[in-house]
Tab-separated table of C-alpha atoms and ligand atoms in Angstrom:
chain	number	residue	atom	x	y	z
A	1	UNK	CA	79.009	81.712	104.260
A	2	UNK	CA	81.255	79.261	106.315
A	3	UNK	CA	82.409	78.066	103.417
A	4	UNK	CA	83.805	81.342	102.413
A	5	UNK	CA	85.239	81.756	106.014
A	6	UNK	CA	87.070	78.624	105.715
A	7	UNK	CA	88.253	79.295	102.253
A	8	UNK	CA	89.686	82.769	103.532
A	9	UNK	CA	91.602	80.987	106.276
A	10	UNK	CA	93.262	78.554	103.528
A	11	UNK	CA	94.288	81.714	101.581
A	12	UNK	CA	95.579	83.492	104.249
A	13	UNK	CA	97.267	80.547	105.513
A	14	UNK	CA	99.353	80.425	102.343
A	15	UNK	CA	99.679	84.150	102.085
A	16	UNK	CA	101.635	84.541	105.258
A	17	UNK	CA	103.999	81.995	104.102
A	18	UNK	CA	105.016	83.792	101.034
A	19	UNK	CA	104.204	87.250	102.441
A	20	UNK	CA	108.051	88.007	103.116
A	21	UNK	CA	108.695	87.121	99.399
A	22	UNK	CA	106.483	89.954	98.246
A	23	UNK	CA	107.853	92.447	100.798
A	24	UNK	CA	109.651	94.734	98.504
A	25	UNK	CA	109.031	98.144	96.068
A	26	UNK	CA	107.272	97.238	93.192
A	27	UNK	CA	105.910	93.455	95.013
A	28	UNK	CA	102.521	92.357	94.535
A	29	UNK	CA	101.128	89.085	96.095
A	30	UNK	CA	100.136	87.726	92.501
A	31	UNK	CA	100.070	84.126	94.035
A	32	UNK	CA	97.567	84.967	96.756
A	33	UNK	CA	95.346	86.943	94.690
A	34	UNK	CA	94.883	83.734	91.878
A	35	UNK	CA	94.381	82.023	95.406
A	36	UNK	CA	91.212	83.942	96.240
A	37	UNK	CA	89.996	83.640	92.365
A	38	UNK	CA	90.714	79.964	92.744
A	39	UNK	CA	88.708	79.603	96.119
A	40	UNK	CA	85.767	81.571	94.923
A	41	UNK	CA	86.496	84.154	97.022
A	42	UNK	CA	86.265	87.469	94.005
A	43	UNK	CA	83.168	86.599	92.808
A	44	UNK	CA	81.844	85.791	96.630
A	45	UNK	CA	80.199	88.962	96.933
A	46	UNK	CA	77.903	88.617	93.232
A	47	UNK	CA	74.472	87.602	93.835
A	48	UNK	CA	73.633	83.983	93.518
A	49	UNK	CA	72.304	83.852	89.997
A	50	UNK	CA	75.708	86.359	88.939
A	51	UNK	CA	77.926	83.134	90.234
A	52	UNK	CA	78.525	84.635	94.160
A	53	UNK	CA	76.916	84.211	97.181
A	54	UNK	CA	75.949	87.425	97.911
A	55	UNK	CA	79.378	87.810	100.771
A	56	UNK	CA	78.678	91.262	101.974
A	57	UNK	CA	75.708	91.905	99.434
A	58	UNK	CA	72.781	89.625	100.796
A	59	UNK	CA	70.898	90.234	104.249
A	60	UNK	CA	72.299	88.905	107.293
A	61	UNK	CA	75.584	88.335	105.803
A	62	UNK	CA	77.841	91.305	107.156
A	63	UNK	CA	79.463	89.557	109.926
A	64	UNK	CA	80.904	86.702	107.538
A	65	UNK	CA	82.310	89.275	105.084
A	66	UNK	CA	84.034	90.901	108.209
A	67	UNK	CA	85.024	87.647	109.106
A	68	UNK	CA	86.307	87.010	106.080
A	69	UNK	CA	88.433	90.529	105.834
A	70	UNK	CA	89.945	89.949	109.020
A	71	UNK	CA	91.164	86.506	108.220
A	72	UNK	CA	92.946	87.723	104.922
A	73	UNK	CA	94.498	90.712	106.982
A	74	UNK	CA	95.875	88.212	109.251
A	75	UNK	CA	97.603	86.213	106.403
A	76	UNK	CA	98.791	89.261	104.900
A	77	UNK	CA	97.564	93.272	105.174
A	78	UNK	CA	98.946	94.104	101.792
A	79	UNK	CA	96.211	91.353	100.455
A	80	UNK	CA	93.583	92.311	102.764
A	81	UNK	CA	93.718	95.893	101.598
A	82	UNK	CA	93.523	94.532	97.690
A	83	UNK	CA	90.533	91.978	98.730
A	84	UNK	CA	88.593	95.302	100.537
A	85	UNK	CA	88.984	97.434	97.398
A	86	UNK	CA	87.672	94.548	95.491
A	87	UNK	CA	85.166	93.869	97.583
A	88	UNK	CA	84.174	97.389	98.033
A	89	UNK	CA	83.842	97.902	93.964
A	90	UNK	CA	81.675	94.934	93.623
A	91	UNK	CA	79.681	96.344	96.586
A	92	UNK	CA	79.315	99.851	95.100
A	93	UNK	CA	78.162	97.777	91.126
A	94	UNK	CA	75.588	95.989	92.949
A	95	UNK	CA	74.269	99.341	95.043
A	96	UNK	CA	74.029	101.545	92.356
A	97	UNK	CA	74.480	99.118	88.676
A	98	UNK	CA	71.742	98.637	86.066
A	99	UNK	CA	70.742	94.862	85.611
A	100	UNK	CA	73.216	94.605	82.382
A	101	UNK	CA	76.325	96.517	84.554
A	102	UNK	CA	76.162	94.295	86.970
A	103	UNK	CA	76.252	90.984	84.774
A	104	UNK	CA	78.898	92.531	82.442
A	105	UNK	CA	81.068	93.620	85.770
A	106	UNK	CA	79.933	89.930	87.445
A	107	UNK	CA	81.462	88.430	84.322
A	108	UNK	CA	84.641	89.838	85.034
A	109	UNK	CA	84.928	89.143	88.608
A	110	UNK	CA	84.087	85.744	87.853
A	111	UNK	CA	86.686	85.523	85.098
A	112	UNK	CA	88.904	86.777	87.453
A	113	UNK	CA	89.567	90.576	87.329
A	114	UNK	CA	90.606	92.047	90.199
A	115	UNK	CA	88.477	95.205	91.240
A	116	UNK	CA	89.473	98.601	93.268
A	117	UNK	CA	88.585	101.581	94.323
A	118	UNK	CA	90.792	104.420	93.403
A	119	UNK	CA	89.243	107.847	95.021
A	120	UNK	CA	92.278	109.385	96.634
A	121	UNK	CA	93.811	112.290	94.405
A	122	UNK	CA	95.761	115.361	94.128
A	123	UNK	CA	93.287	117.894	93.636
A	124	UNK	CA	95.409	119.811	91.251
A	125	UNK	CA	95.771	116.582	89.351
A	126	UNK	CA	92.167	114.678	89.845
A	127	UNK	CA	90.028	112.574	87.559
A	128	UNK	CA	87.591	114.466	85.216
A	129	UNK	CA	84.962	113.299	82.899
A	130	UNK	CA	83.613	114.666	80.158
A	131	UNK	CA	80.569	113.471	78.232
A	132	UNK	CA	80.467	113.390	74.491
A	133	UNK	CA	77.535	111.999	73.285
A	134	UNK	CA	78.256	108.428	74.152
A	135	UNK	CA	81.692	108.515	74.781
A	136	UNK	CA	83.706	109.984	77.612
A	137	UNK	CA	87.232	111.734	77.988
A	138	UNK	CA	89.138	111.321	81.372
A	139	UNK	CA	91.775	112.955	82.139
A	140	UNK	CA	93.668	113.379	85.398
A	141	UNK	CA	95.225	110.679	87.468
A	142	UNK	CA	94.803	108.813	91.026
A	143	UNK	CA	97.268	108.479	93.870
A	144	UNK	CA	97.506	105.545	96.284
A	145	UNK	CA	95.951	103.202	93.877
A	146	UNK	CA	96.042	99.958	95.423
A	147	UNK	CA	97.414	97.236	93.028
A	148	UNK	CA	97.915	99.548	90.287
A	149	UNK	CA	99.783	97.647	88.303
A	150	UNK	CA	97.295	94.362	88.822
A	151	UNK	CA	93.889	96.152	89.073
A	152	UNK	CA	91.852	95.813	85.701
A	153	UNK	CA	88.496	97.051	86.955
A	154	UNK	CA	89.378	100.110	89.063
A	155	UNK	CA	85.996	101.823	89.779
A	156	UNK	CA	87.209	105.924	89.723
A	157	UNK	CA	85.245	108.136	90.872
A	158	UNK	CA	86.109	111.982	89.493
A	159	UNK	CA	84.210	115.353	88.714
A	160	UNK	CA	81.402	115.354	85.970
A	161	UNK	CA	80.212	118.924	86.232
A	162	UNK	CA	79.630	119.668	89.683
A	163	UNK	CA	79.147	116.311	90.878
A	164	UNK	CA	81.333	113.569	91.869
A	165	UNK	CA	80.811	110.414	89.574
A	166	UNK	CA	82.073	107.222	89.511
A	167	UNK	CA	83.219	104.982	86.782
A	168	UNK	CA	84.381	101.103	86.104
A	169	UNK	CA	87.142	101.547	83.738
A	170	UNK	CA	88.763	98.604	81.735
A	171	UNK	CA	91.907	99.535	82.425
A	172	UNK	CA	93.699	96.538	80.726
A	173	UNK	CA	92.356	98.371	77.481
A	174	UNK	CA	93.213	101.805	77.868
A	175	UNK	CA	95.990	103.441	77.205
A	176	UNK	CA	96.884	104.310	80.771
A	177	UNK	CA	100.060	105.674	82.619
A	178	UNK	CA	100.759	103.084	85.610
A	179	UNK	CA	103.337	104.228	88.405
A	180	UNK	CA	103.366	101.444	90.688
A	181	UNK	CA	107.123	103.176	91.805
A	182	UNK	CA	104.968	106.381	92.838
A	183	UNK	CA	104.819	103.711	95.997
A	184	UNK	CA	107.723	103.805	98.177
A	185	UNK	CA	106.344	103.393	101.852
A	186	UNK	CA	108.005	102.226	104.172
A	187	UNK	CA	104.930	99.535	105.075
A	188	UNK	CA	102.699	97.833	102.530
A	189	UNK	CA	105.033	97.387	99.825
A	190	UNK	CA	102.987	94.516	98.311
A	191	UNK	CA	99.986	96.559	98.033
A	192	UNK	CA	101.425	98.566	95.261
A	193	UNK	CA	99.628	101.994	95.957
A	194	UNK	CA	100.584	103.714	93.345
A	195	UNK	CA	99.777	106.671	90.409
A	196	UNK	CA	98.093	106.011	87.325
A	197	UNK	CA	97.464	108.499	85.195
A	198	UNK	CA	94.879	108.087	82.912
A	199	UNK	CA	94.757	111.564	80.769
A	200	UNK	CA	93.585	111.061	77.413
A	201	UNK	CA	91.417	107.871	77.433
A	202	UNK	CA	87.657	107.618	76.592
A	203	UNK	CA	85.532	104.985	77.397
A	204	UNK	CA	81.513	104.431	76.548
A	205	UNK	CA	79.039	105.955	78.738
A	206	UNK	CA	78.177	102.409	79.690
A	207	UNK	CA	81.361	102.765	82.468
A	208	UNK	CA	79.737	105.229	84.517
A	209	UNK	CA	77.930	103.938	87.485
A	210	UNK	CA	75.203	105.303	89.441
A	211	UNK	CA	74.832	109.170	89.235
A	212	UNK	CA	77.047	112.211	90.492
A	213	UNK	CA	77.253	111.887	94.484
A	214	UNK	CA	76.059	108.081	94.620
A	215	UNK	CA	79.456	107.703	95.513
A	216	UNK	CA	79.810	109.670	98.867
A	217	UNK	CA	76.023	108.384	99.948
A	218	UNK	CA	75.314	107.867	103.395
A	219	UNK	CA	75.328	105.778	105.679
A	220	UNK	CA	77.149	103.480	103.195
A	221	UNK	CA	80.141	105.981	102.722
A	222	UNK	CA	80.948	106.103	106.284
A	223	UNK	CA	79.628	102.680	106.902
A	224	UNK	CA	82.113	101.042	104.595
A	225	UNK	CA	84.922	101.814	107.534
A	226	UNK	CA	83.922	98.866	109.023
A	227	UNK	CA	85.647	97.056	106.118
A	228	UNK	CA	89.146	98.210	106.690
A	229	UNK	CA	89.224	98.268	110.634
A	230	UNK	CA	88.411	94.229	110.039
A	231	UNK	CA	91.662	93.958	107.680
A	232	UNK	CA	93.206	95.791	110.320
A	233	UNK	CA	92.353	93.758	113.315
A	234	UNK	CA	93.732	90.607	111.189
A	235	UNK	CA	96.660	92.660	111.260
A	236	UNK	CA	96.989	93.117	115.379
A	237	UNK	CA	96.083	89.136	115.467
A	238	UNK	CA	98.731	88.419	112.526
A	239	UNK	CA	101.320	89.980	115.379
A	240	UNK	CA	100.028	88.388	118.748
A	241	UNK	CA	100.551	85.168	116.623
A	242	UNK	CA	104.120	86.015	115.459
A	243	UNK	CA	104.837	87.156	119.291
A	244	UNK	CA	103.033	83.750	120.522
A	245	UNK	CA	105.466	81.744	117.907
A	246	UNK	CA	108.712	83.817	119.133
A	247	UNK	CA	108.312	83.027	123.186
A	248	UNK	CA	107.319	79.062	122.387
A	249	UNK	CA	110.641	79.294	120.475
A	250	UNK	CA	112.477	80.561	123.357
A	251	UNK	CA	110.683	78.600	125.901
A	252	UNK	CA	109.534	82.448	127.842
A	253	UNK	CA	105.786	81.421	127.456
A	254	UNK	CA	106.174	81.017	131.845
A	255	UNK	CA	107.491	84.435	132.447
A	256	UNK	CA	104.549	86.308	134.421
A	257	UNK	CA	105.212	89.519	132.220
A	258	UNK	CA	104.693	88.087	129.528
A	259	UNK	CA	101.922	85.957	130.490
A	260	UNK	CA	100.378	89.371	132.032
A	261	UNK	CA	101.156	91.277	128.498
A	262	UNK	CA	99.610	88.561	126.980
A	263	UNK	CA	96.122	88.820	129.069
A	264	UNK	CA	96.250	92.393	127.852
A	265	UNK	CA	97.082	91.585	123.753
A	266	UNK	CA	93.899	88.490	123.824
A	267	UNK	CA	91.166	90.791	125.761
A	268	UNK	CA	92.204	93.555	122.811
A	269	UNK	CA	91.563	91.506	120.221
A	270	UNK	CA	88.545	90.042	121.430
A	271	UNK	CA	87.312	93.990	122.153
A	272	UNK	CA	88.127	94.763	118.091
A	273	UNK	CA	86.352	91.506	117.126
A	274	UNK	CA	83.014	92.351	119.661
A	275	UNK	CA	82.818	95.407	117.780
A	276	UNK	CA	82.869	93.612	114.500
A	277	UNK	CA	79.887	91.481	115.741
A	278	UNK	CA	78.091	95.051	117.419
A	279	UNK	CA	78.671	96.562	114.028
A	280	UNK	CA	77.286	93.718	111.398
A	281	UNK	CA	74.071	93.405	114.454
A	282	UNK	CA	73.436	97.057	114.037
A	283	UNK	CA	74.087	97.510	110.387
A	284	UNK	CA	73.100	94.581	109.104
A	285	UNK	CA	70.216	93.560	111.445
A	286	UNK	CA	67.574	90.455	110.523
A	287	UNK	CA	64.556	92.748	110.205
A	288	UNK	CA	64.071	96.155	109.500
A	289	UNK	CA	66.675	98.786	108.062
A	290	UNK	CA	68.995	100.465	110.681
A	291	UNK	CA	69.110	104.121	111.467
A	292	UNK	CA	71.546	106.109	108.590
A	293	UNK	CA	72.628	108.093	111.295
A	294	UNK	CA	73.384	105.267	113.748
A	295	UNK	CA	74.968	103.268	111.577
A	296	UNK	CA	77.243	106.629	110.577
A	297	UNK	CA	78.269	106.968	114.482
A	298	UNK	CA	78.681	103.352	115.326
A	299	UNK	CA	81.346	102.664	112.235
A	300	UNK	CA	83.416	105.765	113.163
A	301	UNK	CA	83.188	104.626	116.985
A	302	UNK	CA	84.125	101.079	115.937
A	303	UNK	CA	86.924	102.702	113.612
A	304	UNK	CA	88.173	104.535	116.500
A	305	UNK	CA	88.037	101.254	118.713
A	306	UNK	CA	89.335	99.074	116.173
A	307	UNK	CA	92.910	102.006	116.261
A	308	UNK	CA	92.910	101.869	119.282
A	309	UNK	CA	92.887	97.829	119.648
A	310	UNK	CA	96.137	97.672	116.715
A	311	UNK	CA	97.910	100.407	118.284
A	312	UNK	CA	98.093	98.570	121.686
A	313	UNK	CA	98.654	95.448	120.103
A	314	UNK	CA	101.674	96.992	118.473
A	315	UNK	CA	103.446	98.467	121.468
A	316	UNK	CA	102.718	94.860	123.063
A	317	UNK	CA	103.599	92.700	120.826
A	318	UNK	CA	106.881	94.994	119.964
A	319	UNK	CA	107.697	94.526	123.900
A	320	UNK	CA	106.929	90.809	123.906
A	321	UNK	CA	109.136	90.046	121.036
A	322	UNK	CA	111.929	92.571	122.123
A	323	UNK	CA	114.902	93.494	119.412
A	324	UNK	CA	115.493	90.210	118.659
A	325	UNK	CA	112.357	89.442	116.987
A	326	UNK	CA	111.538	92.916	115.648
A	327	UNK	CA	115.108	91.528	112.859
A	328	UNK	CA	114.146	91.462	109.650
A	329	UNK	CA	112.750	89.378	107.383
A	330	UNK	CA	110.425	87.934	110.174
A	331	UNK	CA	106.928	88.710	110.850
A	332	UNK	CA	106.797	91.118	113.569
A	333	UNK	CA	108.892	93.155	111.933
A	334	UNK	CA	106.886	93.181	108.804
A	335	UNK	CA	103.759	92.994	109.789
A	336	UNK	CA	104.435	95.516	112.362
A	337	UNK	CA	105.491	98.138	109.456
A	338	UNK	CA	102.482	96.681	107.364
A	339	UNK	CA	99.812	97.634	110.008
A	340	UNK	CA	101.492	101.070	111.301
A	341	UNK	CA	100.736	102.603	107.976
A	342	UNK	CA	97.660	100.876	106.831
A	343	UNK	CA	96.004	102.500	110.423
A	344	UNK	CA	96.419	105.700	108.582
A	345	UNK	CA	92.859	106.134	107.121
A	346	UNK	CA	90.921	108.962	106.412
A	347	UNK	CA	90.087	111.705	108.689
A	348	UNK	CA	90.695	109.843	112.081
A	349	UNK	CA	90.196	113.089	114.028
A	350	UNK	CA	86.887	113.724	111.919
A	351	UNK	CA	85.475	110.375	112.741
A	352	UNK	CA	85.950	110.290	116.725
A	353	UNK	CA	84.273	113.917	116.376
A	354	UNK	CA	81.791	113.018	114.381
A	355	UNK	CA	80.969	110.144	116.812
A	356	UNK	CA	80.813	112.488	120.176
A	357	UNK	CA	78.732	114.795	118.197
A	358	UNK	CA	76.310	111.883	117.640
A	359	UNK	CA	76.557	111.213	121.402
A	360	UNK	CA	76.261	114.901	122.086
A	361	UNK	CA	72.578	115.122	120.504
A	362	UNK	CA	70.970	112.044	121.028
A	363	UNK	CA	69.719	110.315	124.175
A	364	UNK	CA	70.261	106.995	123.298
A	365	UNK	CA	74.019	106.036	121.535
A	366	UNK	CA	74.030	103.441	118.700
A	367	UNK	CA	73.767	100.515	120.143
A	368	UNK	CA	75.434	97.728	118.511
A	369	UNK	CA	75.446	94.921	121.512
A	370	UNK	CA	71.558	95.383	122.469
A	371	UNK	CA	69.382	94.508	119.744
B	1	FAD	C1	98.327	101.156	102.121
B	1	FAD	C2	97.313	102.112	101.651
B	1	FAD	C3	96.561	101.809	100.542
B	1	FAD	C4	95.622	102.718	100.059
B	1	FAD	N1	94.886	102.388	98.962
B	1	FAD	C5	93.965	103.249	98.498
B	1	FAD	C6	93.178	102.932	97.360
B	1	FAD	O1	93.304	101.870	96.749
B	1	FAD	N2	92.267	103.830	96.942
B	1	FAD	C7	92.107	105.036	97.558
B	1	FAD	O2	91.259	105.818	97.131
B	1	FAD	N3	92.848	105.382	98.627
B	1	FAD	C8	93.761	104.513	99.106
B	1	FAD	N4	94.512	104.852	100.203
B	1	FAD	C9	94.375	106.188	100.748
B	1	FAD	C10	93.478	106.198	101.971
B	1	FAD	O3	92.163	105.910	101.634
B	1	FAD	C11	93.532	107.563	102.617
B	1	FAD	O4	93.234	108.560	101.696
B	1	FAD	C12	94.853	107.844	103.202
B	1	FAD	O5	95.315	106.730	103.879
B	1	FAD	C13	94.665	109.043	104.095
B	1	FAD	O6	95.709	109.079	104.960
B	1	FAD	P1	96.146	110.369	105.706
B	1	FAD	O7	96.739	109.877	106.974
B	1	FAD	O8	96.964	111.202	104.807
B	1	FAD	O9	94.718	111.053	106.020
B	1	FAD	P2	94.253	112.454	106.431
B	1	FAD	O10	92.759	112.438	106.356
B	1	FAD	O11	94.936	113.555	105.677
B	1	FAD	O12	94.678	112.503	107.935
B	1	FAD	C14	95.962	112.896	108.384
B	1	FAD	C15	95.798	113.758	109.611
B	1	FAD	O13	95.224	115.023	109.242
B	1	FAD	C16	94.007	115.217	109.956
B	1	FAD	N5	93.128	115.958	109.052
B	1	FAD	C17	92.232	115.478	108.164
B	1	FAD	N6	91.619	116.493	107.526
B	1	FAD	C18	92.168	117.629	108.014
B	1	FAD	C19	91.981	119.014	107.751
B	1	FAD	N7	91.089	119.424	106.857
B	1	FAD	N8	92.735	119.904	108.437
B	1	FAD	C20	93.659	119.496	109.319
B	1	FAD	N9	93.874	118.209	109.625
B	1	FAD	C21	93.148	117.295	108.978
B	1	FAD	C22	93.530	113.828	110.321
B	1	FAD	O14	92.626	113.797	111.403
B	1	FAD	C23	94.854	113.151	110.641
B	1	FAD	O15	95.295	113.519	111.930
B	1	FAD	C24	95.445	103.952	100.713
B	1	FAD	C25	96.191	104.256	101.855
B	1	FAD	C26	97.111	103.350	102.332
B	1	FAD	C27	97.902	103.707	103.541
């Protein structure tokens, strides 16, 4: 698992070099993502005799994949949030795959298709199956898709009946509808969230994974949080880093404000990463299987820590750096953009209620940093 950590910091070394270059509508860090084929980093998370080393998959080996998130978010959050989705697919294959899904899908990682996730809709406009014998017609298209235009493995979850279903679909062979212009944020240009529209396709039975509601099944729904508040952290220590590099440049790393705004920005980031290490000790412990419910509260607390941690960093780092290093192209401003909108995950209200409701009817919390 070091390995993989040091592999990840090589990537994301190179990534925030040619991050700027990829800043733009319709930019996708193509470069970085061959990087993380090249360094073994896509087919990490396959078991060992599917070519991976089980990043993420295998017991005891949460707090490297975290590890490993975070470091790519800090070279670049556009890649991060590509490498999650990935990540997240291959996750979901080996969860809920048969034995020949997950060699076929392990195949392509290995070979180098990039994976996704694309759940987020317009319900007026969603993904639906249909089964017909052993084919099955989608229609309906995706919003938000990250990598759109890259992504040849998008697992797509969408409405079979009543139920909520997911599906690998190989998109490089459909006849699909890709918008990667639907994407014109402001932040995380290169992550080209787009629309694709995939009305009118069929694919074989074989693409559906799992069974209806596998998808939304606790505690690994909620759980998976964890997994974008470490891209995001990267992101908060991608701008103390870019604020470090602009006061050595000016020669203000003596100035006692900034030396006292600086206390503030390292203890945050240290509080986002302890609650990376409380959250792979509690969900990911060496013996025994954690408490669904705990491990429910504890991500959406972390979540909620994790926001917290970025958003300070941001105001700090913007006040370090001043005007003249928030000019663009340079990375505070960038990265600065990048993060603001990536914070904006699901439900964030939900989740910090969710968490005092645990607290509310238990007598112990979840525990993360007493095991
Ligand atoms: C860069 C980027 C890439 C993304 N890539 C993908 C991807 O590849 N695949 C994918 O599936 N999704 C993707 N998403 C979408 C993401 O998963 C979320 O769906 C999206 O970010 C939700 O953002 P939101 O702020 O609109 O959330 P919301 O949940 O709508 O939250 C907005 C606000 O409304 C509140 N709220 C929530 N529910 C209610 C309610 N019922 N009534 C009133 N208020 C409510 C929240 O607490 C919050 O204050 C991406 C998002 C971003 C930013």
């Amino acid at each position: 698992m070091d390995a993989a950590v040091d592999a990840a910091r090589r990537v994301a070394d190179a990534a925030s070099r040619r991050a700027a270059e990829v800043d733009h509508p319709g930019g996708f860090p193509e470069a970085d993502v061959e990087a993380l084929r090249e360094a073994g980093l896509l087919a990490a998370p396959l078991r060992g005799q599917d070519g991976g080393i089980g990043l993420g998959t295998a017991p005891g080996s949460l707090h490297a994949l975290l590890t490993v998130l975070r470091t790519v978010g800090r070279g670049s959050l556009p890649l991060g949030r590509l490498y999650e989705g990935h990540v997240n697919a291959l996750l979901l294959i080996d969860q809920f795959g048969t034995d020949a899904q997950r060699s076929r899908w392990a195949a392509d990682a290995r070979d180098g298709h990039l994976f996704g996730v694309w759940n987020t809709e317009i319900p007026a406009d969603g993904v639906r199956y249909t089964v017909d014998r052993d084919r099955v017609r989608v229609e309906g298209a995706k919003t938000f898709a990250s990598g759109c235009a890259h992504v040849t493995r998008p697992l797509v979850p969408g409405a079979l009946g009543d139920g909520w279903q997911m599906a690998v679909l190989p998109l490089d062979t459909l006849d699909a509808t890709v918008e990667p212009e639907w994407w014109q944020a402001e932040g995380m240009r290169a992550s080209q969230s787009g629309r694709v529209d995939v009305s009118g396709t069929t694919v074989g039975t074989g693409a559906l994974l799992g069974t209806p509601g596998d998808y939304l099944r606790e505690p690994a729904f909620t759980g998976g949080s964890i997994r974008f508040a470490a891209v995001q952290l990267g992101g908060a220590e991608a701008l103390a880093r870019a604020a470090r590099a602009h006061l050595a440049r000016l020669g203000r790393t003596d100035h006692a404000g900034q030396q006292a705004r600086f206390g503030q920005i390292t203890t945050a980031l240290e509080t986002g990463a302890l609650w990376l290490l409380g959250a792979s000790r509690l969900m990911d412990p060496p013996a025994g299987t954690p408490d669904p419910e705990a491990v429910r509260a504890y991500a959406q607390m972390a979540r909620t820590a994790i926001e917290r941690v970025c958003l300070d960093v941001l105001e700090w780092t913007d006040r370090t750096v001043g005007a003249r290093g928030l000019g663009a192209p340079g990375p505070s401003e960038r990265v600065g953009r990048d993060l603001r909108l990536y914070l904006r995950q699901p439900d964030p209200d939900g989740a910090v209620e969710a968490a005092g409701a645990y607290a509310l009817s238990h007598d112990a919390r979840p525990l993360g940093s007493d095991l």
